[in-house]
CSV table of C-alpha atoms in Angstrom, one decimal:
chain,number,residue,atom,x,y,z
A,17,MET,CA,-11.3,-6.5,39.3
A,18,ARG,CA,-8.5,-8.9,40.0
A,19,ASN,CA,-5.8,-6.5,41.0
A,20,GLY,CA,-5.8,-3.1,42.5
A,21,LYS,CA,-3.0,-1.7,40.2
A,22,VAL,CA,-4.3,0.1,37.1
A,23,ALA,CA,-2.9,-0.7,33.6
A,24,LEU,CA,-5.1,1.8,31.8
A,25,ARG,CA,-6.9,4.9,32.8
A,26,THR,CA,-8.7,7.7,31.0
A,27,GLU,CA,-10.1,10.8,32.5
A,28,GLY,CA,-12.6,13.1,30.9
A,29,VAL,CA,-11.5,12.2,27.3
A,30,TRP,CA,-13.1,14.1,24.5
A,31,PHE,CA,-12.3,13.4,20.9
A,32,ALA,CA,-13.6,14.7,17.5
A,33,TYR,CA,-12.2,14.2,14.0
A,34,ARG,CA,-13.7,17.6,13.4
A,35,GLU,CA,-14.9,19.7,16.3
A,36,PRO,CA,-17.7,20.1,17.5
A,37,ASP,CA,-18.8,16.6,16.2
A,38,TRP,CA,-17.6,14.8,19.3
A,39,ILE,CA,-17.1,11.1,18.9
A,40,LEU,CA,-16.0,10.6,22.5
A,41,LYS,CA,-17.6,12.7,25.2
A,42,ASP,CA,-16.1,12.8,28.6
A,43,VAL,CA,-15.0,9.2,28.7
A,44,SER,CA,-13.5,8.1,32.0
A,45,LEU,CA,-12.5,4.5,32.7
A,46,ALA,CA,-9.9,2.4,34.5
A,47,CYS,CA,-8.8,-1.1,33.8
A,48,SER,CA,-6.7,-3.1,36.3
A,49,LEU,CA,-3.6,-5.0,35.6
A,50,ARG,CA,-4.2,-8.5,34.1
A,51,ASN,CA,-7.9,-7.8,33.7
A,52,VAL,CA,-9.8,-8.6,30.5
A,53,MET,CA,-12.0,-5.6,29.8
A,54,MET,CA,-14.8,-5.9,27.2
A,55,ILE,CA,-16.2,-2.8,25.7
A,56,MET,CA,-19.7,-3.2,24.3
A,57,GLY,CA,-21.9,-0.8,22.3
A,58,PRO,CA,-23.9,-0.4,19.2
A,59,SER,CA,-22.2,0.3,15.8
A,60,GLY,CA,-21.1,3.9,15.6
A,61,SER,CA,-21.0,4.3,19.4
A,62,GLY,CA,-17.3,5.3,19.3
A,63,LYS,CA,-15.8,2.0,20.4
A,64,THR,CA,-13.1,1.9,17.8
A,65,THR,CA,-12.2,5.5,18.3
A,66,LEU,CA,-11.9,4.9,22.1
A,67,LEU,CA,-9.6,2.0,21.5
A,68,LYS,CA,-7.4,4.1,19.1
A,69,VAL,CA,-7.2,6.9,21.7
A,70,MET,CA,-6.2,4.4,24.3
A,71,ALA,CA,-3.6,2.9,22.0
A,72,GLY,CA,-2.1,6.4,21.4
A,73,ILE,CA,-3.0,6.3,17.7
A,74,LEU,CA,-5.4,9.2,18.0
A,75,ARG,CA,-4.8,12.2,20.3
A,76,PRO,CA,-7.8,13.4,22.3
A,77,GLN,CA,-8.6,17.1,22.3
A,78,ARG,CA,-9.3,17.1,26.0
A,79,GLY,CA,-8.7,14.7,28.9
A,80,LYS,CA,-6.0,12.4,30.1
A,81,VAL,CA,-5.0,8.9,28.9
A,82,GLU,CA,-2.6,6.9,31.1
A,83,VAL,CA,-1.0,3.6,30.2
A,84,LEU,CA,1.0,1.8,32.9
A,85,GLY,CA,1.1,5.1,34.8
A,86,ILE,CA,2.5,7.1,31.9
A,87,GLU,CA,0.4,9.8,30.2
A,88,ILE,CA,0.1,9.3,26.5
A,89,GLN,CA,-2.5,11.8,25.3
A,90,ARG,CA,0.2,13.9,23.7
A,91,GLY,CA,1.9,10.9,22.1
A,92,VAL,CA,3.5,7.6,23.0
A,93,SER,CA,7.2,7.6,23.8
A,94,ARG,CA,9.4,5.2,21.8
A,95,GLY,CA,10.1,3.3,25.0
A,96,LEU,CA,6.5,2.7,25.9
A,97,ARG,CA,5.3,2.0,22.3
A,98,PRO,CA,6.1,-1.8,22.3
A,99,ALA,CA,4.3,-2.2,25.6
A,100,ILE,CA,1.0,-1.3,23.9
A,101,GLY,CA,-0.3,-3.9,21.5
A,102,TYR,CA,-3.1,-3.0,19.1
A,103,ILE,CA,-5.0,-5.4,17.0
A,104,PRO,CA,-7.3,-3.6,14.5
A,105,GLN,CA,-10.6,-5.1,13.3
A,106,GLN,CA,-9.2,-6.3,10.0
A,107,LEU,CA,-6.0,-7.4,11.9
A,108,GLY,CA,-3.5,-5.2,10.1
A,109,LEU,CA,-1.5,-8.1,8.6
A,110,VAL,CA,0.7,-7.7,5.6
A,111,ARG,CA,-1.0,-10.1,3.2
A,112,SER,CA,1.9,-10.5,0.9
A,113,LEU,CA,4.3,-11.5,3.6
A,114,THR,CA,4.5,-15.0,5.2
A,115,ALA,CA,3.0,-15.7,8.6
A,116,LEU,CA,6.4,-15.8,10.2
A,117,GLU,CA,7.5,-12.5,8.6
A,118,ASN,CA,4.3,-10.9,10.0
A,119,VAL,CA,4.9,-12.3,13.5
A,120,LEU,CA,8.6,-11.0,13.3
A,121,ILE,CA,7.2,-7.5,12.7
A,122,GLY,CA,6.4,-7.6,16.3
A,123,ALA,CA,10.1,-7.5,17.1
A,124,LEU,CA,11.0,-4.5,15.0
A,125,SER,CA,11.3,-2.1,17.9
A,126,ARG,CA,14.1,-4.2,19.3
A,127,ILE,CA,16.3,-4.6,16.3
A,128,SER,CA,18.6,-2.1,14.6
A,129,PRO,CA,17.3,-0.2,11.6
A,130,GLY,CA,19.9,-1.8,9.3
A,131,ARG,CA,19.1,-5.3,10.2
A,132,GLY,CA,15.4,-4.5,10.0
A,133,LEU,CA,15.7,-3.2,6.5
A,134,LEU,CA,17.6,-6.2,5.4
A,135,GLY,CA,15.1,-8.5,7.1
A,136,LEU,CA,17.9,-10.0,9.2
A,137,PHE,CA,16.3,-10.9,12.4
A,138,PRO,CA,18.5,-12.3,15.2
A,139,GLY,CA,18.2,-16.0,15.8
A,140,HIS,CA,16.6,-15.6,19.2
A,141,GLU,CA,13.9,-13.4,17.8
A,142,VAL,CA,13.1,-15.9,15.1
A,143,GLU,CA,13.0,-18.6,17.8
A,144,GLN,CA,10.6,-16.5,19.9
A,145,ALA,CA,8.4,-15.9,16.8
A,146,ARG,CA,8.3,-19.6,16.1
A,147,ALA,CA,7.5,-20.3,19.8
A,148,ALA,CA,4.6,-17.7,19.7
A,149,MET,CA,3.3,-19.3,16.5
A,150,ASP,CA,3.5,-22.8,18.2
A,151,LEU,CA,1.6,-21.4,21.2
A,152,MET,CA,-1.1,-20.2,18.8
A,153,GLY,CA,-1.1,-23.6,17.0
A,154,ILE,CA,0.0,-22.2,13.7
A,155,GLY,CA,3.7,-23.3,13.8
A,156,HIS,CA,3.2,-25.4,10.7
A,157,LYS,CA,1.9,-22.3,8.7
A,158,ALA,CA,5.1,-20.3,9.2
A,159,ARG,CA,6.1,-20.2,5.6
A,160,GLU,CA,2.6,-19.7,4.3
A,161,LYS,CA,1.7,-16.3,2.9
A,162,VAL,CA,-1.0,-14.6,4.9
A,163,PHE,CA,-3.4,-14.2,2.0
A,164,ARG,CA,-3.5,-18.0,1.8
A,165,LEU,CA,-4.5,-18.5,5.5
A,166,SER,CA,-8.0,-18.9,6.8
A,167,GLY,CA,-9.7,-16.3,9.0
A,168,GLY,CA,-9.0,-18.1,12.2
A,169,GLU,CA,-5.3,-18.6,11.2
A,170,ARG,CA,-4.9,-15.0,10.5
A,171,GLN,CA,-6.3,-14.1,13.9
A,172,ARG,CA,-3.7,-16.3,15.5
A,173,VAL,CA,-0.9,-14.7,13.4
A,174,ALA,CA,-2.1,-11.3,14.6
A,175,ILE,CA,-2.0,-12.4,18.2
A,176,ALA,CA,1.4,-14.0,17.8
A,177,ARG,CA,2.7,-10.8,16.3
A,178,THR,CA,1.3,-8.8,19.2
A,179,LEU,CA,2.9,-11.3,21.7
A,180,LEU,CA,6.3,-10.9,20.1
A,181,GLN,CA,6.0,-7.2,20.9
A,182,HIS,CA,6.1,-8.2,24.6
A,183,PRO,CA,3.2,-6.0,25.4
A,184,ARG,CA,1.8,-5.3,28.8
A,185,LEU,CA,-1.5,-4.0,27.4
A,186,VAL,CA,-3.3,-5.3,24.3
A,187,LEU,CA,-6.2,-3.4,22.7
A,188,ALA,CA,-8.2,-5.5,20.2
A,189,ASP,CA,-10.9,-4.1,18.1
A,190,GLU,CA,-13.7,-6.7,17.4
A,191,PHE,CA,-11.0,-8.9,16.0
A,192,VAL,CA,-13.0,-12.1,16.3
A,193,SER,CA,-16.1,-10.6,14.7
A,194,ASP,CA,-15.6,-12.4,11.4
A,195,LEU,CA,-15.5,-15.9,13.0
A,196,ASP,CA,-18.3,-18.2,14.0
A,197,LEU,CA,-18.9,-18.6,17.8
A,198,PRO,CA,-16.9,-21.8,18.4
A,199,ARG,CA,-13.8,-20.5,16.5
A,200,ALA,CA,-14.1,-17.1,18.3
A,201,ALA,CA,-14.3,-18.9,21.6
A,202,GLU,CA,-11.2,-21.0,20.7
A,203,ILE,CA,-9.2,-17.9,19.9
A,204,LEU,CA,-10.4,-16.1,23.1
A,205,THR,CA,-9.5,-19.1,25.2
A,206,LEU,CA,-6.0,-18.9,23.9
A,207,MET,CA,-5.9,-15.2,24.5
A,208,ARG,CA,-7.1,-15.7,28.1
A,209,GLN,CA,-4.4,-18.3,28.7
A,210,VAL,CA,-1.8,-15.9,27.3
A,211,ALA,CA,-3.1,-13.0,29.4
A,212,GLU,CA,-2.6,-15.1,32.5
A,213,GLN,CA,0.8,-16.6,31.5
A,214,GLU,CA,2.4,-13.4,30.3
A,215,ASP,CA,0.7,-10.9,32.7
A,216,ILE,CA,-1.0,-9.0,29.9
A,217,THR,CA,-4.0,-6.7,30.3
A,218,PHE,CA,-6.6,-7.1,27.5
A,219,VAL,CA,-9.1,-4.5,26.4
A,220,MET,CA,-11.3,-5.5,23.6
A,221,ASN,CA,-14.4,-4.3,21.7
A,222,MET,CA,-16.9,-7.1,21.6
A,223,HIS,CA,-20.5,-7.3,20.6
A,224,GLU,CA,-21.2,-11.0,21.3
A,225,VAL,CA,-22.8,-11.2,24.7
A,226,GLN,CA,-22.0,-14.9,25.2
A,227,LEU,CA,-18.3,-14.3,24.6
A,228,VAL,CA,-18.3,-11.3,26.9
A,229,GLN,CA,-19.7,-13.3,29.7
A,230,GLU,CA,-17.4,-16.2,29.2
A,231,PHE,CA,-14.1,-14.4,28.6
A,232,GLY,CA,-14.4,-11.0,30.2
A,233,ASP,CA,-13.7,-9.7,33.7
A,234,GLN,CA,-14.9,-6.2,33.5
A,235,VAL,CA,-17.5,-4.8,31.0
A,236,LEU,CA,-18.0,-1.2,29.8
A,237,MET,CA,-21.1,-0.3,27.9
A,238,VAL,CA,-20.8,2.7,25.6
A,239,SER,CA,-23.3,4.5,23.4
A,240,ASN,CA,-23.1,7.7,21.5
A,241,GLY,CA,-19.5,8.3,22.7
A,242,GLN,CA,-20.2,8.0,26.4
A,243,VAL,CA,-19.7,5.3,29.0
A,244,LEU,CA,-23.2,4.4,30.1
A,245,HIS,CA,-22.6,1.6,32.4
A,246,GLU,CA,-19.8,-0.5,34.0
A,247,CYS,CA,-20.2,-3.9,35.5
A,248,SER,CA,-18.7,-7.3,35.9
A,249,ALA,CA,-18.9,-9.8,33.0
A,250,GLN,CA,-21.2,-12.1,35.0
A,251,GLU,CA,-23.8,-9.3,35.3
A,252,VAL,CA,-24.0,-8.8,31.5
A,253,ASN,CA,-27.0,-10.2,29.5
A,254,LEU,CA,-28.7,-9.1,26.3
A,255,ASP,CA,-31.6,-7.5,28.2
A,256,ARG,CA,-29.3,-5.5,30.4
A,257,PHE,CA,-27.3,-4.4,27.4
A,258,THR,CA,-30.4,-3.4,25.4
A,259,GLU,CA,-31.8,-1.6,28.4
A,260,VAL,CA,-28.7,0.4,29.0
A,261,VAL,CA,-28.1,1.3,25.4
A,262,GLN,CA,-31.7,2.4,24.9
B,6,MET,CA,-31.1,10.3,-18.4
B,7,LYS,CA,-32.0,13.7,-19.9
B,8,ARG,CA,-28.8,15.2,-18.4
B,9,ASP,CA,-26.7,12.3,-19.9
B,10,PHE,CA,-28.3,13.1,-23.3
B,11,TRP,CA,-27.3,16.8,-23.1
B,12,VAL,CA,-23.8,15.9,-21.9
B,13,ILE,CA,-23.2,13.4,-24.8
B,14,GLY,CA,-24.7,15.9,-27.2
B,15,LEU,CA,-22.5,18.8,-26.0
B,16,VAL,CA,-19.3,16.6,-26.1
B,17,SER,CA,-20.2,15.4,-29.6
B,18,LEU,CA,-20.7,19.0,-30.8
B,19,LEU,CA,-17.4,20.1,-29.3
B,20,GLN,CA,-15.6,17.1,-30.8
B,21,GLY,CA,-17.1,18.0,-34.2
B,22,VAL,CA,-15.9,21.6,-34.0
B,23,VAL,CA,-12.4,20.5,-33.0
B,24,LEU,CA,-12.2,17.9,-35.7
B,25,GLY,CA,-13.4,20.5,-38.3
B,26,GLN,CA,-10.7,23.0,-37.1
B,27,LEU,CA,-8.1,20.3,-37.5
B,28,GLY,CA,-9.1,19.6,-41.1
B,29,PHE,CA,-10.9,16.3,-40.6
B,30,PHE,CA,-13.7,17.3,-42.9
B,31,ASP,CA,-11.4,18.3,-45.7
B,32,VAL,CA,-12.4,15.3,-47.9
B,33,GLN,CA,-10.1,16.2,-50.8
B,34,ARG,CA,-7.1,16.4,-48.5
B,35,LEU,CA,-8.0,13.2,-46.7
B,36,GLY,CA,-8.6,11.4,-50.0
B,37,LYS,CA,-5.2,12.5,-51.2
B,38,GLY,CA,-3.7,11.3,-47.9
B,39,LEU,CA,-5.2,7.8,-48.4
B,40,LEU,CA,-3.8,7.6,-51.9
B,41,ASN,CA,-0.3,8.6,-50.6
B,42,LEU,CA,-0.7,6.0,-47.8
B,43,GLY,CA,-1.3,3.3,-50.4
B,44,ARG,CA,1.7,4.4,-52.5
B,45,PHE,CA,3.9,4.6,-49.3
B,46,ALA,CA,2.9,1.1,-48.3
B,47,GLY,CA,3.5,-0.2,-51.8
B,48,GLU,CA,7.0,1.2,-51.8
B,49,MET,CA,7.8,-0.6,-48.5
B,50,VAL,CA,7.2,-4.0,-50.1
B,51,PRO,CA,9.2,-6.2,-50.1
B,52,PRO,CA,11.3,-5.2,-47.1
B,53,ASP,CA,15.0,-5.1,-47.8
B,54,MET,CA,16.6,-7.7,-45.5
B,55,GLY,CA,20.1,-6.7,-46.6
B,56,VAL,CA,20.1,-4.1,-43.9
B,57,LEU,CA,19.6,-6.6,-41.1
B,58,PRO,CA,23.2,-6.5,-39.8
B,59,VAL,CA,23.2,-2.7,-39.5
B,60,ALA,CA,19.6,-2.6,-38.2
B,61,GLY,CA,20.2,-5.4,-35.8
B,62,LYS,CA,23.2,-3.6,-34.2
B,63,ALA,CA,21.3,-0.4,-33.9
B,64,LEU,CA,18.3,-2.2,-32.5
B,65,LEU,CA,20.5,-3.9,-29.9
B,66,GLU,CA,21.7,-0.4,-28.8
B,67,THR,CA,18.1,0.8,-28.6
B,68,VAL,CA,17.2,-2.2,-26.3
B,69,GLN,CA,20.3,-1.6,-24.2
B,70,MET,CA,19.4,2.1,-23.8
B,71,SER,CA,15.8,1.4,-22.8
B,72,PHE,CA,16.8,-1.3,-20.4
B,73,ALA,CA,19.6,0.7,-18.7
B,74,GLY,CA,17.5,3.9,-18.7
B,75,THR,CA,14.4,2.1,-17.2
B,76,VAL,CA,16.5,0.5,-14.4
B,77,LEU,CA,18.3,3.8,-13.6
B,78,GLY,CA,15.0,5.7,-13.6
B,79,PHE,CA,13.3,3.0,-11.4
B,80,LEU,CA,16.1,3.2,-8.9
B,81,VAL,CA,15.7,7.0,-8.6
B,82,SER,CA,11.9,7.0,-8.8
B,83,LEU,CA,11.5,4.6,-5.9
B,84,PRO,CA,12.9,6.8,-3.1
B,85,LEU,CA,11.3,9.9,-4.7
B,86,SER,CA,7.8,8.2,-4.7
B,87,ILE,CA,8.3,7.1,-1.1
B,88,LEU,CA,9.0,10.7,-0.2
B,89,GLY,CA,5.9,11.6,-2.1
B,90,THR,CA,3.6,9.4,-0.1
B,91,ARG,CA,1.5,11.4,2.3
B,92,ARG,CA,0.7,8.4,4.5
B,93,LEU,CA,4.4,8.2,5.4
B,94,PHE,CA,5.8,11.7,5.4
B,95,PRO,CA,4.3,15.0,6.7
B,96,GLU,CA,3.9,18.0,4.4
B,97,PRO,CA,5.8,19.7,2.7
B,98,VAL,CA,7.9,16.6,1.9
B,99,PRO,CA,5.4,14.8,-0.3
B,100,ALA,CA,4.4,18.0,-2.0
B,101,LEU,CA,8.0,18.8,-2.8
B,102,ALA,CA,8.7,15.2,-4.1
B,103,ARG,CA,5.6,15.3,-6.2
B,104,LEU,CA,6.5,18.7,-7.6
B,105,ILE,CA,9.9,17.4,-8.7
B,106,ALA,CA,8.3,14.4,-10.4
B,107,ALA,CA,5.7,16.7,-12.1
B,108,ALA,CA,8.4,19.1,-13.3
B,109,VAL,CA,10.5,16.2,-14.8
B,110,ARG,CA,7.3,14.7,-16.4
B,111,THR,CA,6.4,18.0,-18.1
B,112,ILE,CA,9.4,17.6,-20.5
B,113,PRO,CA,8.8,14.9,-23.1
B,114,VAL,CA,11.4,12.2,-23.6
B,115,LEU,CA,12.5,13.5,-26.9
B,116,LEU,CA,13.3,16.9,-25.4
B,117,TRP,CA,15.2,15.3,-22.6
B,118,ALA,CA,17.2,13.4,-25.2
B,119,ILE,CA,18.0,16.8,-26.9
B,120,ILE,CA,19.0,18.3,-23.6
B,121,PHE,CA,21.4,15.4,-22.8
B,122,VAL,CA,22.9,15.5,-26.4
B,123,ILE,CA,23.8,19.1,-25.6
B,124,LEU,CA,25.1,18.1,-22.1
B,125,VAL,CA,27.0,14.9,-22.9
B,126,GLY,CA,27.3,14.9,-26.7
B,127,LEU,CA,25.8,12.6,-29.4
B,128,GLY,CA,25.3,8.9,-28.8
B,129,PRO,CA,23.5,6.3,-26.7
B,130,LEU,CA,24.6,7.9,-23.4
B,131,ALA,CA,22.4,10.9,-24.0
B,132,GLY,CA,19.5,8.6,-25.0
B,133,THR,CA,19.9,6.4,-21.9
B,134,LEU,CA,20.0,9.5,-19.6
B,135,GLY,CA,16.9,11.0,-21.4
B,136,ILE,CA,15.0,7.7,-20.9
B,137,ALA,CA,16.1,7.5,-17.2
B,138,VAL,CA,15.0,11.0,-16.4
B,139,TYR,CA,11.6,10.6,-18.1
B,140,THR,CA,11.1,7.3,-16.3
B,141,VAL,CA,11.7,9.0,-13.0
B,142,GLY,CA,9.0,11.5,-13.7
B,143,TYR,CA,6.5,8.9,-14.7
B,144,LEU,CA,7.2,6.1,-12.2
B,145,ALA,CA,7.6,8.4,-9.3
B,146,LYS,CA,4.0,9.7,-9.8
B,147,ILE,CA,2.5,6.2,-10.4
B,148,TYR,CA,4.4,4.7,-7.4
B,149,ALA,CA,3.5,7.5,-5.1
B,150,GLU,CA,-0.2,7.0,-6.0
B,151,LEU,CA,0.2,3.3,-5.5
B,152,PHE,CA,1.9,3.7,-2.1
B,153,GLU,CA,-0.8,6.1,-1.1
B,154,GLY,CA,-3.3,3.3,-1.5
B,155,THR,CA,-1.6,1.2,1.2
B,156,ASP,CA,-4.2,0.0,3.7
B,157,PRO,CA,-4.0,2.6,6.6
B,158,GLU,CA,-5.0,-0.1,9.1
B,159,VAL,CA,-2.0,-2.2,8.3
B,160,LEU,CA,0.3,0.9,8.5
B,161,GLU,CA,-1.4,1.8,11.8
B,162,ALA,CA,-0.9,-1.7,13.2
B,163,VAL,CA,2.8,-2.0,12.2
B,164,ARG,CA,3.5,1.6,13.3
B,165,GLY,CA,1.9,0.5,16.6
B,166,VAL,CA,4.6,-2.1,17.3
B,167,GLY,CA,7.2,0.7,17.3
B,168,ALA,CA,8.3,0.3,13.6
B,169,SER,CA,10.2,3.2,12.1
B,170,ARG,CA,9.3,4.9,8.8
B,171,LEU,CA,11.9,2.8,6.9
B,172,HIS,CA,10.6,-0.3,8.5
B,173,LEU,CA,7.1,0.6,7.3
B,174,VAL,CA,8.4,1.0,3.8
B,175,ARG,CA,10.3,-2.3,3.9
B,176,PHE,CA,7.6,-4.4,5.6
B,177,VAL,CA,4.3,-2.9,4.5
B,178,VAL,CA,4.5,-0.4,1.6
B,179,LEU,CA,6.9,-2.4,-0.7
B,180,PRO,CA,5.5,-5.9,-0.2
B,181,GLU,CA,1.9,-4.7,-0.4
B,182,GLY,CA,2.6,-2.8,-3.6
B,183,ALA,CA,5.1,-5.3,-5.1
B,184,ASN,CA,2.8,-6.7,-7.8
B,185,ALA,CA,1.7,-3.3,-9.2
B,186,LEU,CA,5.3,-2.1,-8.8
B,187,VAL,CA,6.7,-4.8,-11.1
B,188,ALA,CA,3.7,-4.5,-13.5
B,189,GLN,CA,4.3,-0.8,-13.9
B,190,LEU,CA,8.0,-1.3,-14.4
B,191,LEU,CA,7.4,-3.9,-17.2
B,192,PHE,CA,5.0,-1.5,-18.8
B,193,MET,CA,7.6,1.3,-18.6
B,194,LEU,CA,10.2,-0.9,-20.2
B,195,GLU,CA,7.9,-1.7,-23.1
B,196,TYR,CA,7.0,2.0,-23.4
B,197,ASN,CA,10.7,3.0,-23.3
B,198,ILE,CA,11.6,0.5,-26.1
B,199,ARG,CA,9.0,2.1,-28.4
B,200,ALA,CA,10.0,5.6,-27.3
B,201,SER,CA,13.7,5.1,-27.6
B,202,SER,CA,13.4,4.0,-31.2
B,203,VAL,CA,12.9,7.6,-32.2
B,204,LEU,CA,15.6,9.1,-30.0
B,205,GLY,CA,18.2,8.6,-32.8
B,206,PHE,CA,16.3,11.3,-34.7
B,207,VAL,CA,18.0,13.8,-32.4
B,208,GLY,CA,21.3,12.0,-32.3
B,209,ALA,CA,20.7,10.2,-29.0
B,210,GLY,CA,21.7,6.8,-30.3
B,211,GLY,CA,19.8,3.7,-31.3
B,212,ILE,CA,17.8,2.6,-34.3
B,213,GLY,CA,16.2,6.0,-34.7
B,214,PHE,CA,19.3,7.4,-36.4
B,215,VAL,CA,19.2,4.7,-39.1
B,216,MET,CA,15.5,5.2,-39.4
B,217,GLN,CA,15.9,8.9,-40.0
B,218,VAL,CA,18.5,8.2,-42.8
B,219,TYR,CA,16.2,5.8,-44.6
B,220,LEU,CA,13.3,8.3,-44.3
B,221,GLN,CA,15.3,11.1,-45.7
B,222,THR,CA,16.6,9.1,-48.6
B,223,LEU,CA,13.1,7.7,-49.3
B,224,ASP,CA,14.5,4.2,-48.8
B,225,TYR,CA,11.1,2.8,-47.7
B,226,GLN,CA,12.0,-0.9,-48.2
B,227,ARG,CA,14.9,-0.6,-45.7
B,228,LEU,CA,12.6,1.4,-43.4
B,229,ALA,CA,10.1,-1.5,-43.5
B,230,THR,CA,12.8,-3.9,-42.3
B,231,LEU,CA,13.5,-1.6,-39.3
B,232,LEU,CA,9.8,-1.3,-38.5
B,233,LEU,CA,9.4,-5.1,-38.6
B,234,LEU,CA,12.4,-5.5,-36.3
B,235,ILE,CA,10.9,-3.0,-33.8
B,236,LEU,CA,7.6,-4.8,-34.0
B,237,ALA,CA,9.4,-8.1,-33.3
B,238,VAL,CA,11.2,-6.7,-30.3
B,239,VAL,CA,7.9,-5.2,-28.9
B,240,LEU,CA,6.1,-8.5,-29.4
B,241,VAL,CA,9.0,-10.4,-27.7
B,242,MET,CA,8.9,-7.9,-24.8
B,243,ASP,CA,5.1,-8.3,-24.6
B,244,GLY,CA,5.5,-12.0,-24.4
B,245,ILE,CA,8.2,-11.9,-21.7
B,246,SER,CA,6.3,-9.4,-19.5
B,247,GLY,CA,3.1,-11.4,-20.0
B,248,TRP,CA,4.9,-14.6,-18.9
B,249,LEU,CA,6.5,-12.8,-15.9
B,250,ARG,CA,3.1,-11.4,-14.9
B,251,LYS,CA,1.5,-14.8,-15.1
B,252,ARG,CA,4.3,-16.6,-13.5
B,253,PHE,CA,5.1,-14.3,-10.6
B,254,LEU,CA,2.4,-11.7,-10.2
B,255,LEU,CA,-0.9,-13.5,-10.7
B,256,ALA,CA,0.4,-16.5,-8.7
B,257,SER,CA,0.5,-14.4,-5.5
B,258,HIS,CA,-3.2,-13.5,-5.5
């Protein structure tokens, strides 16, 4: 871990869509500020559910979830909400809007409802959105509708939208799983740079061992709704992962 | 396979019984009906084009009624359908909104026209209001179902940035449903043009009144002109909406 301060902590978290079919069983973890935490685990192991619980989208039946020192297990306050960025597996982009409009959605929590409804974003927000798109290398695609963009470009739009939120913590759910390895590595390099520049803590679900080793700091292995093993990214290899999961 | 056979057999049997009860196997009656149809069609030819000025004016009123009624109904149905979307509002709000739409839909457009003739008197105002209210019932249901189908992951992601409910509607629900929204609106306009052509029967304005007069006076040649005019308007509407769909809707996917 790079820093002693904790950005995200869960203690004894239990979650079930319908009790007693627990998806998460007594999950406790901690992620330091500015760390990149990778969560690995087989399909159906509860990774997505864990991420949603940590993003405050799902409320656990038992246990405690703390983001930046604030408990969120009973809901995320309006003030804290923009500090938590969440990128779902399918990215959650509005396909019929342009790339720029999608990125500007990240600023919605800062503008008045009236302006938001009319789509009148202040000039400085538009500038910031364009800057985030430039940073992601998609500035020239601003006016393009999202459904016309390639997979990699969409990924960049999703990250730019999250950046415009000014988050302190970003939770990303296997969001590069649809890309080939070189493209996924390209996106993760960008994310890693952004994490360092903007002081953002990243937690992401990832199944590609090579990417975990290259881009992660801390690794959590989960299976059947439980944390089985925690280690540094350098310690991870396929044999170790298979051994732990089995 | 065997089950399918039994189901098809049972449905066919039921259909046969129902058709029998409705008089579909009364050959003598049906034969007489066919003869009457031939005579009726014969009396319509050639259509009397002398009524074109009167019919044209009445038809214009019908188109105005349907257009205004559809737009009014659309404007009311939109917020009602948003309130009826369970992904956006907690119960009992959606249930209540859907109940209102269902109650409005229960009453056919002709009956709404009669109600408005009683309320606001004879003429196109009653017809326009009747069409508007019927449109609310129909579109509110269709749109609520459409909005319900919005990708929950997109809603989750946008809600996650701190967007309010109105923002969700503006930036997710409406843009994602825009194509189907317009397609249904065009369909409703086409439907309302056809439906409003009979509203004159109950004094609610439009070409229906003229149609009723020609029917009662057995003036089938003039009636034929009216039907041809309605057909022309419906075809033009089909053409316009087809062009709009192709130009704006298909282009976006």
